[in-house]
Amino acid sequence: MSILPNQGNGKITVPDLMQRKAFAANSTSKKITCLTAYDYPTARLMDEAGVDVVLVGDSVAMVALGYESTLPLTLEEALHHTKAVRRGVQRALMVADMPYGSYHGEINEALRNAMRFVKEAGAEAVKVEGGERRLELIARLTEAEIPVMGHVGLTPQSVNALGGYRVQGKTPGTADQLLRDARSVEAAGAFAIVLEAIPRELAAEITCAVRIPTIGIGAGPDCDGQVLVLHDMLGLTFQEAPKFARRYANVGEMISKAVREYCADVESGGFPTDAESYHATATVKGHKTIPIAR
Ligand code: KIV
């Protein structure tokens, strides 16, 4: 067994990511890249493109399953998507988001649910939302050898309690609370922490205050890494994307254009052509033919 965090085969591990933070001070460390994936092809494409962390986010509820929020996502649905992503990821670290309700009750039940992500779906870590309130949970999961990624700031599973999807930590009091939350998550044993929709100044302060890597989404450029929802960056969502979600492609428009062209070709008889058809190579009695697939 290797004692080096990087096993030399390019596989990203939890110790690798923590190491990136340790080196950040001497600026030789590369920022951590993270994207969400919910299915085999996108997971495989992003893994092969070199992303460090693939997160099976509970955002799957809204962007891939069409729910109004992340709250209705069930444990079984999250496991189903995590298994599909697992089959596409070889190099990146694969983290599974625990859905709302799967870790909010009794700790032993949360532990059993987290273990299902590891044992049944092949997750290498789980992510849970919340700060100080999750101290005991994160400690128990870590104790059970399940690496935990924390998530503070705008936590979408708290949408009803927060009164909407709003930037968090803008006042001195709420900023202090978020700093305490991040410190608690670290103290409980999390290996990294997502900072969502908070002022960049606060994200920079938290990044300096904790020894684990911070991964920002709408938290400015001073975090140790960045995460985006894949469908936002690809232009594959139906609502206006938040201002931090830079659009790298317009895949929604590409799909619409391709589907319109296909429909027009079928309707006009332009698809399929003879070259796109199979041909009979032998005839038997009467007019019956034996088609040979090519
Ligand atoms: O579910 C998700 O996509 C997330 C990211 C936004 C961090 O939690």
mmCIF file with all atom_site columns, N, CA and C in Angstrom, residues 44-82:
data_model
loop_
_atom_site.group_PDB
_atom_site.id
_atom_site.type_symbol
_atom_site.label_atom_id
_atom_site.label_alt_id
_atom_site.label_comp_id
_atom_site.label_asym_id
_atom_site.label_entity_id
_atom_site.label_seq_id
_atom_site.pdbx_PDB_ins_code
_atom_site.Cartn_x
_atom_site.Cartn_y
_atom_site.Cartn_z
_atom_site.occupancy
_atom_site.B_iso_or_equiv
_atom_site.pdbx_formal_charge
_atom_site.auth_seq_id
_atom_site.auth_comp_id
_atom_site.auth_asym_id
_atom_site.auth_atom_id
_atom_site.pdbx_PDB_model_num
ATOM 1   N N  . ARG A 1 44 ? -18.444 10.725 -17.545 1.00 0.00 ? 44 ARG A N  1
ATOM 2   C CA . ARG A 1 44 ? -17.273 10.211 -18.258 1.00 0.00 ? 44 ARG A CA 1
ATOM 3   C C  . ARG A 1 44 ? -16.549 11.329 -19.018 1.00 0.00 ? 44 ARG A C  1
ATOM 4   N N  . LEU A 1 45 ? -17.336 12.190 -19.668 1.00 0.00 ? 45 LEU A N  1
ATOM 5   C CA . LEU A 1 45 ? -16.722 13.289 -20.414 1.00 0.00 ? 45 LEU A CA 1
ATOM 6   C C  . LEU A 1 45 ? -15.932 14.213 -19.483 1.00 0.00 ? 45 LEU A C  1
ATOM 7   N N  . MET A 1 46 ? -16.527 14.547 -18.339 1.00 0.00 ? 46 MET A N  1
ATOM 8   C CA . MET A 1 46 ? -15.814 15.492 -17.459 1.00 0.00 ? 46 MET A CA 1
ATOM 9   C C  . MET A 1 46 ? -14.618 14.833 -16.769 1.00 0.00 ? 46 MET A C  1
ATOM 10  N N  . ASP A 1 47 ? -14.733 13.554 -16.495 1.00 0.00 ? 47 ASP A N  1
ATOM 11  C CA . ASP A 1 47 ? -13.600 12.838 -15.908 1.00 0.00 ? 47 ASP A CA 1
ATOM 12  C C  . ASP A 1 47 ? -12.441 12.819 -16.916 1.00 0.00 ? 47 ASP A C  1
ATOM 13  N N  . GLU A 1 48 ? -12.769 12.510 -18.161 1.00 0.00 ? 48 GLU A N  1
ATOM 14  C CA . GLU A 1 48 ? -11.716 12.440 -19.186 1.00 0.00 ? 48 GLU A CA 1
ATOM 15  C C  . GLU A 1 48 ? -11.148 13.828 -19.495 1.00 0.00 ? 48 GLU A C  1
ATOM 16  N N  . ALA A 1 49 ? -11.951 14.877 -19.254 1.00 0.00 ? 49 ALA A N  1
ATOM 17  C CA . ALA A 1 49 ? -11.462 16.241 -19.490 1.00 0.00 ? 49 ALA A CA 1
ATOM 18  C C  . ALA A 1 49 ? -10.596 16.733 -18.331 1.00 0.00 ? 49 ALA A C  1
ATOM 19  N N  . GLY A 1 50 ? -10.555 15.973 -17.228 1.00 0.00 ? 50 GLY A N  1
ATOM 20  C CA . GLY A 1 50 ? -9.591  16.285 -16.171 1.00 0.00 ? 50 GLY A CA 1
ATOM 21  C C  . GLY A 1 50 ? -10.107 17.020 -14.957 1.00 0.00 ? 50 GLY A C  1
ATOM 22  N N  . VAL A 1 51 ? -11.424 17.020 -14.721 1.00 0.00 ? 51 VAL A N  1
ATOM 23  C CA . VAL A 1 51 ? -11.920 17.692 -13.519 1.00 0.00 ? 51 VAL A CA 1
ATOM 24  C C  . VAL A 1 51 ? -11.468 16.893 -12.282 1.00 0.00 ? 51 VAL A C  1
ATOM 25  N N  . ASP A 1 52 ? -11.211 17.586 -11.180 1.00 0.00 ? 52 ASP A N  1
ATOM 26  C CA . ASP A 1 52 ? -10.702 16.902 -9.975  1.00 0.00 ? 52 ASP A CA 1
ATOM 27  C C  . ASP A 1 52 ? -11.794 16.184 -9.192  1.00 0.00 ? 52 ASP A C  1
ATOM 28  N N  . VAL A 1 53 ? -12.931 16.852 -9.048  1.00 0.00 ? 53 VAL A N  1
ATOM 29  C CA . VAL A 1 53 ? -13.999 16.295 -8.205  1.00 0.00 ? 53 VAL A CA 1
ATOM 30  C C  . VAL A 1 53 ? -15.304 16.281 -8.997  1.00 0.00 ? 53 VAL A C  1
ATOM 31  N N  . VAL A 1 54 ? -15.948 15.132 -9.031  1.00 0.00 ? 54 VAL A N  1
ATOM 32  C CA . VAL A 1 54 ? -17.277 15.034 -9.634  1.00 0.00 ? 54 VAL A CA 1
ATOM 33  C C  . VAL A 1 54 ? -18.274 14.917 -8.486  1.00 0.00 ? 54 VAL A C  1
ATOM 34  N N  . LEU A 1 55 ? -19.166 15.878 -8.426  1.00 0.00 ? 55 LEU A N  1
ATOM 35  C CA . LEU A 1 55 ? -20.162 15.900 -7.352  1.00 0.00 ? 55 LEU A CA 1
ATOM 36  C C  . LEU A 1 55 ? -21.519 15.488 -7.909  1.00 0.00 ? 55 LEU A C  1
ATOM 37  N N  . VAL A 1 56 ? -22.070 14.413 -7.365  1.00 0.00 ? 56 VAL A N  1
ATOM 38  C CA . VAL A 1 56 ? -23.442 14.051 -7.741  1.00 0.00 ? 56 VAL A CA 1
ATOM 39  C C  . VAL A 1 56 ? -24.338 14.896 -6.838  1.00 0.00 ? 56 VAL A C  1
ATOM 40  N N  . GLY A 1 57 ? -24.566 16.126 -7.277  1.00 0.00 ? 57 GLY A N  1
ATOM 41  C CA . GLY A 1 57 ? -25.263 17.102 -6.447  1.00 0.00 ? 57 GLY A CA 1
ATOM 42  C C  . GLY A 1 57 ? -26.751 16.787 -6.343  1.00 0.00 ? 57 GLY A C  1
ATOM 43  N N  . ASP A 1 58 ? -27.341 17.245 -5.230  1.00 0.00 ? 58 ASP A N  1
ATOM 44  C CA . ASP A 1 58 ? -28.797 17.069 -5.144  1.00 0.00 ? 58 ASP A CA 1
ATOM 45  C C  . ASP A 1 58 ? -29.496 18.075 -6.059  1.00 0.00 ? 58 ASP A C  1
ATOM 46  N N  . SER A 1 59 ? -28.704 18.943 -6.711  1.00 0.00 ? 59 SER A N  1
ATOM 47  C CA . SER A 1 59 ? -29.251 19.814 -7.756  1.00 0.00 ? 59 SER A CA 1
ATOM 48  C C  . SER A 1 59 ? -29.831 18.971 -8.886  1.00 0.00 ? 59 SER A C  1
ATOM 49  N N  . VAL A 1 60 ? -29.494 17.673 -8.936  1.00 0.00 ? 60 VAL A N  1
ATOM 50  C CA . VAL A 1 60 ? -30.116 16.761 -9.906  1.00 0.00 ? 60 VAL A CA 1
ATOM 51  C C  . VAL A 1 60 ? -31.641 16.903 -9.844  1.00 0.00 ? 60 VAL A C  1
ATOM 52  N N  . ALA A 1 61 ? -32.157 17.164 -8.633  1.00 0.00 ? 61 ALA A N  1
ATOM 53  C CA . ALA A 1 61 ? -33.602 17.271 -8.441  1.00 0.00 ? 61 ALA A CA 1
ATOM 54  C C  . ALA A 1 61 ? -34.192 18.344 -9.356  1.00 0.00 ? 61 ALA A C  1
ATOM 55  N N  . MET A 1 62 ? -33.512 19.500 -9.405  1.00 0.00 ? 62 MET A N  1
ATOM 56  C CA . MET A 1 62 ? -34.056 20.619 -10.166 1.00 0.00 ? 62 MET A CA 1
ATOM 57  C C  . MET A 1 62 ? -33.639 20.569 -11.637 1.00 0.00 ? 62 MET A C  1
ATOM 58  N N  . VAL A 1 63 ? -32.348 20.316 -11.898 1.00 0.00 ? 63 VAL A N  1
ATOM 59  C CA . VAL A 1 63 ? -31.884 20.475 -13.281 1.00 0.00 ? 63 VAL A CA 1
ATOM 60  C C  . VAL A 1 63 ? -32.097 19.243 -14.144 1.00 0.00 ? 63 VAL A C  1
ATOM 61  N N  . ALA A 1 64 ? -32.197 18.060 -13.533 1.00 0.00 ? 64 ALA A N  1
ATOM 62  C CA . ALA A 1 64 ? -32.364 16.862 -14.367 1.00 0.00 ? 64 ALA A CA 1
ATOM 63  C C  . ALA A 1 64 ? -33.711 16.186 -14.146 1.00 0.00 ? 64 ALA A C  1
ATOM 64  N N  . LEU A 1 65 ? -34.325 16.382 -12.978 1.00 0.00 ? 65 LEU A N  1
ATOM 65  C CA . LEU A 1 65 ? -35.585 15.689 -12.714 1.00 0.00 ? 65 LEU A CA 1
ATOM 66  C C  . LEU A 1 65 ? -36.792 16.638 -12.742 1.00 0.00 ? 65 LEU A C  1
ATOM 67  N N  . GLY A 1 66 ? -36.527 17.934 -12.839 1.00 0.00 ? 66 GLY A N  1
ATOM 68  C CA . GLY A 1 66 ? -37.619 18.897 -13.010 1.00 0.00 ? 66 GLY A CA 1
ATOM 69  C C  . GLY A 1 66 ? -38.405 19.240 -11.751 1.00 0.00 ? 66 GLY A C  1
ATOM 70  N N  . TYR A 1 67 ? -37.869 18.906 -10.558 1.00 0.00 ? 67 TYR A N  1
ATOM 71  C CA . TYR A 1 67 ? -38.539 19.316 -9.320  1.00 0.00 ? 67 TYR A CA 1
ATOM 72  C C  . TYR A 1 67 ? -38.342 20.826 -9.108  1.00 0.00 ? 67 TYR A C  1
ATOM 73  N N  . GLU A 1 68 ? -39.213 21.409 -8.293  1.00 0.00 ? 68 GLU A N  1
ATOM 74  C CA . GLU A 1 68 ? -39.153 22.858 -8.013  1.00 0.00 ? 68 GLU A CA 1
ATOM 75  C C  . GLU A 1 68 ? -37.988 23.231 -7.106  1.00 0.00 ? 68 GLU A C  1
ATOM 76  N N  . SER A 1 69 ? -37.567 22.298 -6.259  1.00 0.00 ? 69 SER A N  1
ATOM 77  C CA . SER A 1 69 ? -36.462 22.545 -5.333  1.00 0.00 ? 69 SER A CA 1
ATOM 78  C C  . SER A 1 69 ? -35.715 21.227 -5.165  1.00 0.00 ? 69 SER A C  1
ATOM 79  N N  . THR A 1 70 ? -34.685 21.232 -4.310  1.00 0.00 ? 70 THR A N  1
ATOM 80  C CA . THR A 1 70 ? -33.949 19.979 -4.080  1.00 0.00 ? 70 THR A CA 1
ATOM 81  C C  . THR A 1 70 ? -34.658 19.104 -3.031  1.00 0.00 ? 70 THR A C  1
ATOM 82  N N  . LEU A 1 71 ? -35.655 19.659 -2.361  1.00 0.00 ? 71 LEU A N  1
ATOM 83  C CA . LEU A 1 71 ? -36.253 18.966 -1.210  1.00 0.00 ? 71 LEU A CA 1
ATOM 84  C C  . LEU A 1 71 ? -36.937 17.630 -1.530  1.00 0.00 ? 71 LEU A C  1
ATOM 85  N N  . PRO A 1 72 ? -37.621 17.487 -2.660  1.00 0.00 ? 72 PRO A N  1
ATOM 86  C CA . PRO A 1 72 ? -38.320 16.209 -2.886  1.00 0.00 ? 72 PRO A CA 1
ATOM 87  C C  . PRO A 1 72 ? -37.406 15.038 -3.235  1.00 0.00 ? 72 PRO A C  1
ATOM 88  N N  . LEU A 1 73 ? -36.157 15.289 -3.570  1.00 0.00 ? 73 LEU A N  1
ATOM 89  C CA . LEU A 1 73 ? -35.268 14.204 -4.013  1.00 0.00 ? 73 LEU A CA 1
ATOM 90  C C  . LEU A 1 73 ? -35.211 13.095 -2.959  1.00 0.00 ? 73 LEU A C  1
ATOM 91  N N  . THR A 1 74 ? -35.433 11.857 -3.380  1.00 0.00 ? 74 THR A N  1
ATOM 92  C CA . THR A 1 74 ? -35.414 10.748 -2.423  1.00 0.00 ? 74 THR A CA 1
ATOM 93  C C  . THR A 1 74 ? -34.023 10.126 -2.378  1.00 0.00 ? 74 THR A C  1
ATOM 94  N N  . LEU A 1 75 ? -33.800 9.360  -1.335  1.00 0.00 ? 75 LEU A N  1
ATOM 95  C CA . LEU A 1 75 ? -32.530 8.654  -1.189  1.00 0.00 ? 75 LEU A CA 1
ATOM 96  C C  . LEU A 1 75 ? -32.328 7.696  -2.368  1.00 0.00 ? 75 LEU A C  1
ATOM 97  N N  . GLU A 1 76 ? -33.401 6.996  -2.756  1.00 0.00 ? 76 GLU A N  1
ATOM 98  C CA . GLU A 1 76 ? -33.278 6.023  -3.852  1.00 0.00 ? 76 GLU A CA 1
ATOM 99  C C  . GLU A 1 76 ? -32.931 6.730  -5.161  1.00 0.00 ? 76 GLU A C  1
ATOM 100 N N  . GLU A 1 77 ? -33.538 7.892  -5.405  1.00 0.00 ? 77 GLU A N  1
ATOM 101 C CA . GLU A 1 77 ? -33.220 8.638  -6.638  1.00 0.00 ? 77 GLU A CA 1
ATOM 102 C C  . GLU A 1 77 ? -31.752 9.065  -6.618  1.00 0.00 ? 77 GLU A C  1
ATOM 103 N N  . ALA A 1 78 ? -31.295 9.577  -5.479  1.00 0.00 ? 78 ALA A N  1
ATOM 104 C CA . ALA A 1 78 ? -29.896 10.032 -5.380  1.00 0.00 ? 78 ALA A CA 1
ATOM 105 C C  . ALA A 1 78 ? -28.943 8.856  -5.587  1.00 0.00 ? 78 ALA A C  1
ATOM 106 N N  . LEU A 1 79 ? -29.278 7.704  -5.028  1.00 0.00 ? 79 LEU A N  1
ATOM 107 C CA . LEU A 1 79 ? -28.418 6.513  -5.196  1.00 0.00 ? 79 LEU A CA 1
ATOM 108 C C  . LEU A 1 79 ? -28.379 6.079  -6.658  1.00 0.00 ? 79 LEU A C  1
ATOM 109 N N  . HIS A 1 80 ? -29.522 6.110  -7.311  1.00 0.00 ? 80 HIS A N  1
ATOM 110 C CA . HIS A 1 80 ? -29.629 5.713  -8.724  1.00 0.00 ? 80 HIS A CA 1
ATOM 111 C C  . HIS A 1 80 ? -28.676 6.558  -9.585  1.00 0.00 ? 80 HIS A C  1
ATOM 112 N N  . HIS A 1 81 ? -28.695 7.884  -9.370  1.00 0.00 ? 81 HIS A N  1
ATOM 113 C CA . HIS A 1 81 ? -27.829 8.765  -10.163 1.00 0.00 ? 81 HIS A CA 1
ATOM 114 C C  . HIS A 1 81 ? -26.355 8.575  -9.783  1.00 0.00 ? 81 HIS A C  1
ATOM 115 N N  . THR A 1 82 ? -26.108 8.347  -8.509  1.00 0.00 ? 82 THR A N  1
ATOM 116 C CA . THR A 1 82 ? -24.718 8.168  -8.075  1.00 0.00 ? 82 THR A CA 1
ATOM 117 C C  . THR A 1 82 ? -24.119 6.919  -8.726  1.00 0.00 ? 82 THR A C  1
#
